[in-house]
Short mmCIF file of C-alpha atoms and ligand atoms in Angstrom, two decimals:
data_model
loop_
_atom_site.label_atom_id
_atom_site.label_comp_id
_atom_site.label_asym_id
_atom_site.label_seq_id
_atom_site.Cartn_x
_atom_site.Cartn_y
_atom_site.Cartn_z
CA MET A 1 -13.23 8.20 -19.80
CA GLU A 2 -12.05 7.37 -16.06
CA THR A 3 -10.76 5.19 -13.97
CA SER A 4 -9.17 4.41 -10.70
CA ALA A 5 -7.20 2.57 -7.89
CA PRO A 6 -7.50 2.43 -4.50
CA ALA A 7 -4.85 3.47 -1.50
CA LYS A 8 -4.16 0.39 0.59
CA ILE A 9 -3.31 -0.19 4.43
CA ILE A 10 -1.50 -2.94 5.99
CA LEU A 11 -3.02 -4.12 9.16
CA PHE A 12 -0.89 -6.99 10.15
CA GLY A 13 2.76 -8.57 9.08
CA GLU A 14 4.44 -5.80 7.46
CA HIS A 15 8.61 -6.52 6.87
CA ALA A 16 7.82 -10.11 8.18
CA VAL A 17 5.83 -10.80 4.72
CA VAL A 18 9.53 -10.03 3.13
CA TYR A 19 10.58 -13.24 4.78
CA GLY A 20 7.35 -15.70 3.79
CA GLN A 21 5.21 -14.77 6.93
CA PRO A 22 1.55 -13.91 6.29
CA ALA A 23 0.32 -10.50 6.25
CA ILE A 24 -2.99 -8.92 5.54
CA ALA A 25 -4.04 -5.49 3.62
CA ILE A 26 -6.68 -4.24 3.37
CA PRO A 27 -7.99 -1.29 0.38
CA VAL A 28 -9.08 2.24 1.53
CA THR A 29 -11.73 2.42 -0.88
CA SER A 30 -12.36 6.23 0.47
CA LEU A 31 -8.62 7.18 -1.26
CA ARG A 32 -7.93 6.86 -4.79
CA VAL A 33 -5.82 7.80 -7.63
CA ARG A 34 -7.89 8.74 -10.77
CA VAL A 35 -6.70 9.09 -14.54
CA ASN A 36 -9.09 11.01 -16.80
CA VAL A 37 -8.13 9.89 -20.49
CA GLU A 38 -8.80 12.21 -23.76
CA VAL A 39 -7.76 11.05 -27.30
CA GLN A 40 -5.76 13.73 -29.05
CA PRO A 41 -4.99 14.51 -32.75
CA VAL A 42 -3.05 12.17 -34.25
CA GLY A 43 0.71 12.46 -34.02
CA ALA A 44 0.57 14.70 -30.74
CA GLY A 45 2.13 11.64 -28.81
CA LEU A 46 1.43 10.57 -25.26
CA ILE A 47 1.20 13.29 -22.43
CA LEU A 48 0.68 12.73 -18.51
CA TYR A 49 -0.36 15.40 -16.46
CA LEU A 50 0.11 15.06 -13.04
CA PRO A 51 -1.51 18.56 -11.57
CA THR A 52 -1.63 17.24 -8.03
CA VAL A 53 2.18 16.17 -7.92
CA ARG A 54 3.52 18.58 -10.34
CA GLY A 55 2.26 21.54 -12.62
CA GLU A 56 3.67 20.62 -16.19
CA GLY A 57 3.03 17.30 -17.91
CA ILE A 58 5.53 14.62 -18.63
CA HIS A 59 5.67 14.32 -22.58
CA ILE A 60 6.26 10.94 -23.71
CA PRO A 61 6.71 11.04 -27.34
CA THR A 62 9.09 7.81 -27.96
CA LEU A 63 8.91 5.91 -25.21
CA THR A 64 12.24 4.37 -25.01
CA ALA A 65 14.20 2.70 -21.83
CA ALA A 66 15.74 5.85 -21.11
CA ASP A 67 12.71 6.89 -19.68
CA ASP A 68 12.34 4.10 -17.40
CA GLU A 69 13.29 5.94 -14.56
CA ILE A 70 10.39 7.65 -14.46
CA SER A 71 7.90 5.23 -12.98
CA LEU A 72 5.07 6.39 -14.99
CA ALA A 73 6.53 5.93 -18.14
CA PHE A 74 7.48 2.19 -17.30
CA ALA A 75 4.58 1.69 -16.32
CA VAL A 76 3.19 2.83 -19.61
CA ARG A 77 5.89 1.13 -21.82
CA SER A 78 5.35 -2.25 -20.02
CA ALA A 79 1.70 -2.44 -20.88
CA LEU A 80 2.32 -1.25 -24.47
CA THR A 81 4.67 -3.69 -25.08
CA HIS A 82 2.61 -6.28 -23.49
CA TRP A 83 -0.49 -5.36 -26.11
CA GLY A 84 2.65 -5.78 -29.05
CA LEU A 85 2.66 -1.96 -29.56
CA ILE A 86 5.57 0.02 -29.95
CA ALA A 87 4.65 3.82 -30.64
CA PRO A 88 2.62 5.28 -27.59
CA PRO A 89 -0.91 6.48 -28.49
CA ASP A 90 -2.18 9.70 -29.12
CA LEU A 91 -3.91 10.68 -25.53
CA ALA A 92 -3.87 12.83 -22.66
CA LEU A 93 -3.39 10.93 -19.64
CA THR A 94 -4.34 13.15 -16.30
CA LEU A 95 -3.37 11.67 -12.92
CA TYR A 96 -5.35 13.03 -9.51
CA SER A 97 -4.27 11.41 -6.63
CA ASP A 98 -5.46 11.60 -3.07
CA ILE A 99 -2.91 9.54 -1.87
CA PRO A 100 -0.38 10.78 -0.32
CA GLN A 101 3.33 9.37 -2.08
CA GLY A 102 5.92 7.56 0.40
CA ARG A 103 3.55 7.03 3.39
CA GLY A 104 3.19 3.45 3.16
CA LEU A 105 -0.60 4.00 1.41
CA GLY A 106 0.19 2.35 -1.66
CA SER A 107 0.47 5.56 -3.75
CA GLY A 108 2.86 4.15 -6.55
CA ALA A 109 1.47 0.77 -6.93
CA ALA A 110 -2.32 2.98 -7.63
CA VAL A 111 -0.84 4.83 -10.00
CA SER A 112 0.63 2.52 -12.19
CA ALA A 113 -2.60 0.51 -11.60
CA ALA A 114 -5.22 3.11 -12.85
CA LEU A 115 -2.67 4.30 -15.32
CA ILE A 116 -2.67 0.75 -16.82
CA ARG A 117 -6.42 0.69 -16.51
CA ALA A 118 -6.68 3.78 -18.34
CA LEU A 119 -4.40 2.67 -21.17
CA ALA A 120 -6.48 -0.68 -21.71
CA THR A 121 -9.94 1.53 -21.86
CA ALA A 122 -8.44 4.01 -24.00
CA LEU A 123 -7.16 1.47 -26.50
CA GLY A 124 -10.06 -0.95 -26.51
CA ARG A 125 -7.77 -3.88 -24.80
CA GLU A 126 -9.31 -6.20 -22.20
CA ILE A 127 -7.25 -6.48 -19.17
CA SER A 128 -7.90 -8.90 -16.29
CA ASN A 129 -6.92 -8.44 -12.71
CA ASP A 130 -4.33 -11.27 -12.98
CA THR A 131 -2.57 -9.18 -15.94
CA LEU A 132 -2.69 -6.45 -14.50
CA ASN A 133 -1.26 -7.31 -11.34
CA GLY A 134 1.78 -8.62 -12.63
CA LEU A 135 2.31 -5.54 -14.70
CA VAL A 136 2.23 -3.71 -11.50
CA TYR A 137 4.33 -5.70 -9.95
CA GLU A 138 7.12 -5.30 -12.69
CA VAL A 139 6.83 -1.43 -12.27
CA GLU A 140 7.44 -2.03 -7.95
CA LYS A 141 10.10 -4.28 -8.54
CA LYS A 142 11.84 -1.86 -11.16
CA HIS A 143 11.28 1.01 -8.47
CA HIS A 144 11.11 -0.43 -5.14
CA GLY A 145 13.67 -3.02 -4.79
CA THR A 146 12.28 -6.01 -3.64
CA PRO A 147 8.65 -5.46 -2.84
CA SER A 148 6.82 -8.59 -1.52
CA GLY A 149 4.17 -7.68 -4.18
CA ILE A 150 1.36 -7.48 -1.04
CA ASP A 151 0.77 -3.49 -2.52
CA ASN A 152 -0.13 -4.40 -6.01
CA THR A 153 -2.08 -7.63 -5.08
CA VAL A 154 -4.72 -5.54 -2.52
CA ILE A 155 -4.76 -2.79 -4.97
CA VAL A 156 -5.35 -4.03 -7.79
CA TYR A 157 -8.24 -6.50 -6.68
CA GLU A 158 -9.43 -3.86 -4.20
CA GLN A 159 -10.21 -6.58 -1.35
CA PRO A 160 -8.66 -7.57 2.14
CA VAL A 161 -6.11 -9.84 1.43
CA TYR A 162 -4.42 -12.49 3.38
CA PHE A 163 -1.05 -12.72 1.19
CA VAL A 164 1.77 -15.07 1.46
CA ARG A 165 4.81 -13.88 -0.76
CA GLY A 166 4.81 -16.42 -3.69
CA GLU A 167 1.49 -18.01 -3.15
CA PRO A 168 -1.68 -17.15 -4.78
CA ILE A 169 -4.01 -14.69 -3.06
CA GLN A 170 -6.17 -15.49 -0.31
CA PRO A 171 -9.10 -13.27 -0.02
CA LEU A 172 -10.21 -12.42 3.53
CA GLN A 173 -13.67 -12.87 4.59
CA ILE A 174 -14.76 -9.92 6.90
CA LYS A 175 -17.19 -11.19 9.16
CA THR A 176 -17.76 -8.32 11.49
CA PRO A 177 -17.08 -4.72 9.82
CA PHE A 178 -14.67 -2.52 12.21
CA THR A 179 -13.60 0.85 11.82
CA LEU A 180 -9.89 2.01 11.50
CA LEU A 181 -8.25 5.29 11.81
CA ILE A 182 -5.25 6.08 9.31
CA GLY A 183 -2.80 8.90 11.40
CA ASP A 184 -0.11 10.37 9.42
CA THR A 185 3.32 11.52 10.79
CA GLY A 186 3.45 13.79 8.09
CA TYR A 187 6.79 12.55 6.60
CA GLY A 188 8.10 9.27 5.23
CA THR A 189 11.16 7.18 4.73
CA PRO A 190 11.36 5.19 1.29
CA THR A 191 10.65 1.57 2.05
CA HIS A 192 13.98 0.04 0.91
CA VAL A 193 15.53 1.92 3.88
CA PRO A 194 13.91 0.13 6.63
CA VAL A 195 13.59 -3.18 4.79
CA GLY A 196 17.28 -2.95 4.26
CA ASP A 197 17.79 -2.32 7.53
CA VAL A 198 15.85 -4.86 8.59
CA ARG A 199 17.81 -7.24 6.19
CA ARG A 200 21.06 -6.20 7.70
CA LEU A 201 19.69 -7.16 11.32
CA MET A 202 18.72 -10.67 9.97
CA GLU A 203 22.03 -11.48 8.35
CA THR A 204 23.93 -10.16 11.30
CA ARG A 205 21.40 -11.40 14.26
CA PRO A 206 19.21 -14.07 12.78
CA GLU A 207 19.20 -15.93 16.09
CA LYS A 208 17.77 -12.65 18.12
CA TYR A 209 15.25 -11.29 14.89
CA GLN A 210 14.24 -14.16 13.15
CA PRO A 211 11.94 -15.37 15.95
CA ILE A 212 10.39 -11.82 16.06
CA ILE A 213 9.87 -12.36 12.33
CA ALA A 214 8.14 -15.74 13.18
CA GLN A 215 6.07 -13.72 16.16
CA ILE A 216 4.67 -10.98 13.60
CA GLY A 217 3.73 -14.13 11.00
CA GLU A 218 2.01 -16.29 14.41
CA ILE A 219 0.01 -12.29 14.71
CA ALA A 220 -1.14 -12.54 11.46
CA HIS A 221 -2.17 -15.61 11.83
CA THR A 222 -4.42 -15.58 14.72
CA ALA A 223 -5.97 -12.08 13.23
CA ARG A 224 -7.01 -13.72 9.83
CA ASP A 225 -9.28 -16.27 12.16
CA ALA A 226 -10.33 -13.36 14.48
CA ILE A 227 -11.47 -10.93 11.06
CA GLU A 228 -12.91 -13.94 9.34
CA SER A 229 -15.20 -15.28 12.60
CA GLY A 230 -15.91 -11.65 13.87
CA ASN A 231 -14.06 -12.00 16.88
CA ILE A 232 -12.88 -8.43 16.47
CA GLY A 233 -12.03 -7.77 20.57
CA ILE A 234 -8.99 -9.55 20.14
CA LEU A 235 -7.63 -7.47 17.04
CA GLY A 236 -6.56 -4.44 19.36
CA GLU A 237 -4.19 -6.54 21.17
CA LEU A 238 -2.87 -7.92 18.41
CA MET A 239 -2.05 -4.58 16.81
CA ASN A 240 -0.49 -3.41 19.89
CA GLU A 241 1.53 -6.71 19.89
CA ASN A 242 2.50 -6.10 16.44
CA HIS A 243 3.34 -2.80 17.21
CA GLY A 244 5.85 -4.07 20.15
CA LEU A 245 7.50 -6.50 17.26
CA LEU A 246 7.98 -3.61 14.69
CA GLN A 247 9.36 -1.39 17.58
CA ARG A 248 12.06 -4.00 18.11
CA LEU A 249 12.91 -4.37 14.56
CA THR A 250 13.86 -0.81 14.82
CA VAL A 251 11.41 0.35 12.18
CA SER A 252 9.17 2.73 14.14
CA SER A 253 9.90 6.06 15.10
CA VAL A 254 8.84 8.45 17.76
CA GLU A 255 6.04 10.16 15.91
CA LEU A 256 4.52 6.46 15.31
CA ASP A 257 4.69 5.83 19.05
CA VAL A 258 3.53 9.02 20.31
CA LEU A 259 0.40 8.68 17.45
CA CYS A 260 -0.04 5.08 18.77
CA GLU A 261 0.02 5.89 22.44
CA THR A 262 -2.21 8.86 22.02
CA ALA A 263 -4.64 6.74 20.40
CA LEU A 264 -4.67 4.49 23.13
CA GLU A 265 -5.20 6.76 25.56
CA ALA A 266 -8.07 8.57 23.91
CA GLY A 267 -10.10 5.03 24.35
CA ALA A 268 -8.58 2.79 20.95
CA TRP A 269 -8.59 -0.48 21.44
CA GLY A 270 -5.62 -1.03 19.29
CA ALA A 271 -2.84 1.40 17.44
CA LYS A 272 0.13 0.48 15.58
CA MET A 273 2.64 1.62 12.79
CA SER A 274 1.83 0.32 9.27
CA GLY A 275 3.70 -0.08 6.38
CA GLY A 276 7.42 0.66 6.06
CA GLY A 277 7.76 2.71 9.13
CA ARG A 278 10.17 5.40 10.24
CA GLY A 279 7.56 7.87 9.34
CA GLY A 280 4.38 7.08 7.22
CA ASN A 281 1.05 6.22 8.86
CA MET A 282 -0.33 4.33 12.01
CA LEU A 283 -3.63 2.66 12.34
CA ALA A 284 -5.86 2.58 15.36
CA LEU A 285 -8.90 0.76 15.75
CA VAL A 286 -11.34 2.33 17.16
CA GLU A 287 -15.11 1.71 18.23
CA ASP A 288 -17.29 3.99 16.35
CA SER A 289 -18.45 6.29 19.27
CA GLN A 290 -14.99 6.94 20.43
CA ALA A 291 -13.90 7.76 16.37
CA GLU A 292 -14.20 11.78 16.70
CA THR A 293 -12.66 11.86 20.37
CA VAL A 294 -10.22 9.48 18.94
CA MET A 295 -9.22 11.52 15.78
CA LYS A 296 -9.06 14.70 17.47
CA ALA A 297 -6.53 13.66 19.93
CA LEU A 298 -4.49 12.44 16.90
CA THR A 299 -4.48 15.78 15.50
CA SER A 300 -3.59 17.60 18.48
CA ALA A 301 -0.71 15.04 18.94
CA GLY A 302 0.79 16.13 15.85
CA ALA A 303 -0.79 13.77 13.20
CA ALA A 304 -1.07 16.01 9.58
CA ARG A 305 -3.92 13.90 8.24
CA VAL A 306 -6.30 11.51 10.03
CA VAL A 307 -8.89 9.43 7.70
CA LYS A 308 -11.58 7.13 8.92
CA THR A 309 -12.13 3.98 7.24
CA ARG A 310 -15.04 1.07 7.68
CA VAL A 311 -13.41 -2.18 6.76
CA ARG A 312 -16.36 -4.64 5.33
CA GLY A 313 -15.89 -7.62 2.95
O1 LIG B 401 5.26 1.02 3.27
P1 LIG B 401 4.69 0.02 1.80
O2 LIG B 401 3.19 0.15 2.88
O3 LIG B 401 5.01 0.04 1.06
O4 LIG B 401 5.08 -1.47 2.83
C1 LIG B 401 6.15 -1.99 3.23
C2 LIG B 401 5.87 -3.41 3.29
C3 LIG B 401 7.01 -3.95 3.48
O5 LIG B 401 6.56 -5.32 4.07
C4 LIG B 401 7.85 -3.29 4.96
C5 LIG B 401 7.99 -4.36 2.46
C6 LIG B 401 7.22 -5.49 1.58
O6 LIG B 401 7.61 -4.99 0.37
O7 LIG B 401 6.29 -6.18 1.97
#
């Protein structure tokens, strides 16, 4: 049996979302983590295999807190504890992932979600998306400091969301589908680094940086109205504005800026970095007829990979 979870991208509002502003995130259903489950002989214990990440399996015989530094082990232990189980079940879980790690595509949350779903299926337990979301958020918190919760939310529910930290999720209706290109700079910086830097800027120069955060929030708000009313025409400009504000927050990078400029020169309607920044991925909004040209331009400008995704409700 197999379970899975998708990647995600943040379309608007990263960083500002940490300070209570809204953000819009979208699942990327073509990039997934899949977990295959096989029952093992009694006493075999729980083994995780990650062929796309490392060759050998991680054997989890006892599931003590000592294993928690391995985020996969912590995800497993949290789920088993939730079901009142102490001993690990006799299972082999093999993870296959299309989602690169540390590039703002939600790899960590997708792995946790697919893994816990696999355990639930193998153990015959029902798990609601609400419960799963809570468990995945705990793993995110343990390994990424103070995450806003946007990754686990969009990945677990696998639907576009308008997200405000601490508030119930608001599904986003996509009136008119649109096409995005996701361009990978080929490197990444752990999210907590730019998040920490923005926090320091906010603490030392709030009069300068608080208005930037507020403007990003305004953009996310305007973008929601545009997406829900099918006014795709203004999304490109909003993306460009959002990117400029993220540059001012110091979280973009030369490579991200080059890819965004390249996309615009090749005919994209808008472009911005996505996620924590300082590497990772950028997004370009394109008319379908332009997609090929923009993809080629991004690759020539150094993108390690370009993925095309159609955003629909
Ligand atoms: O780099 P990502 O996609 O994991 O996104 C981080 C988004 C931030 O807003 C920068 C942080 C957060 O926890 O929301």
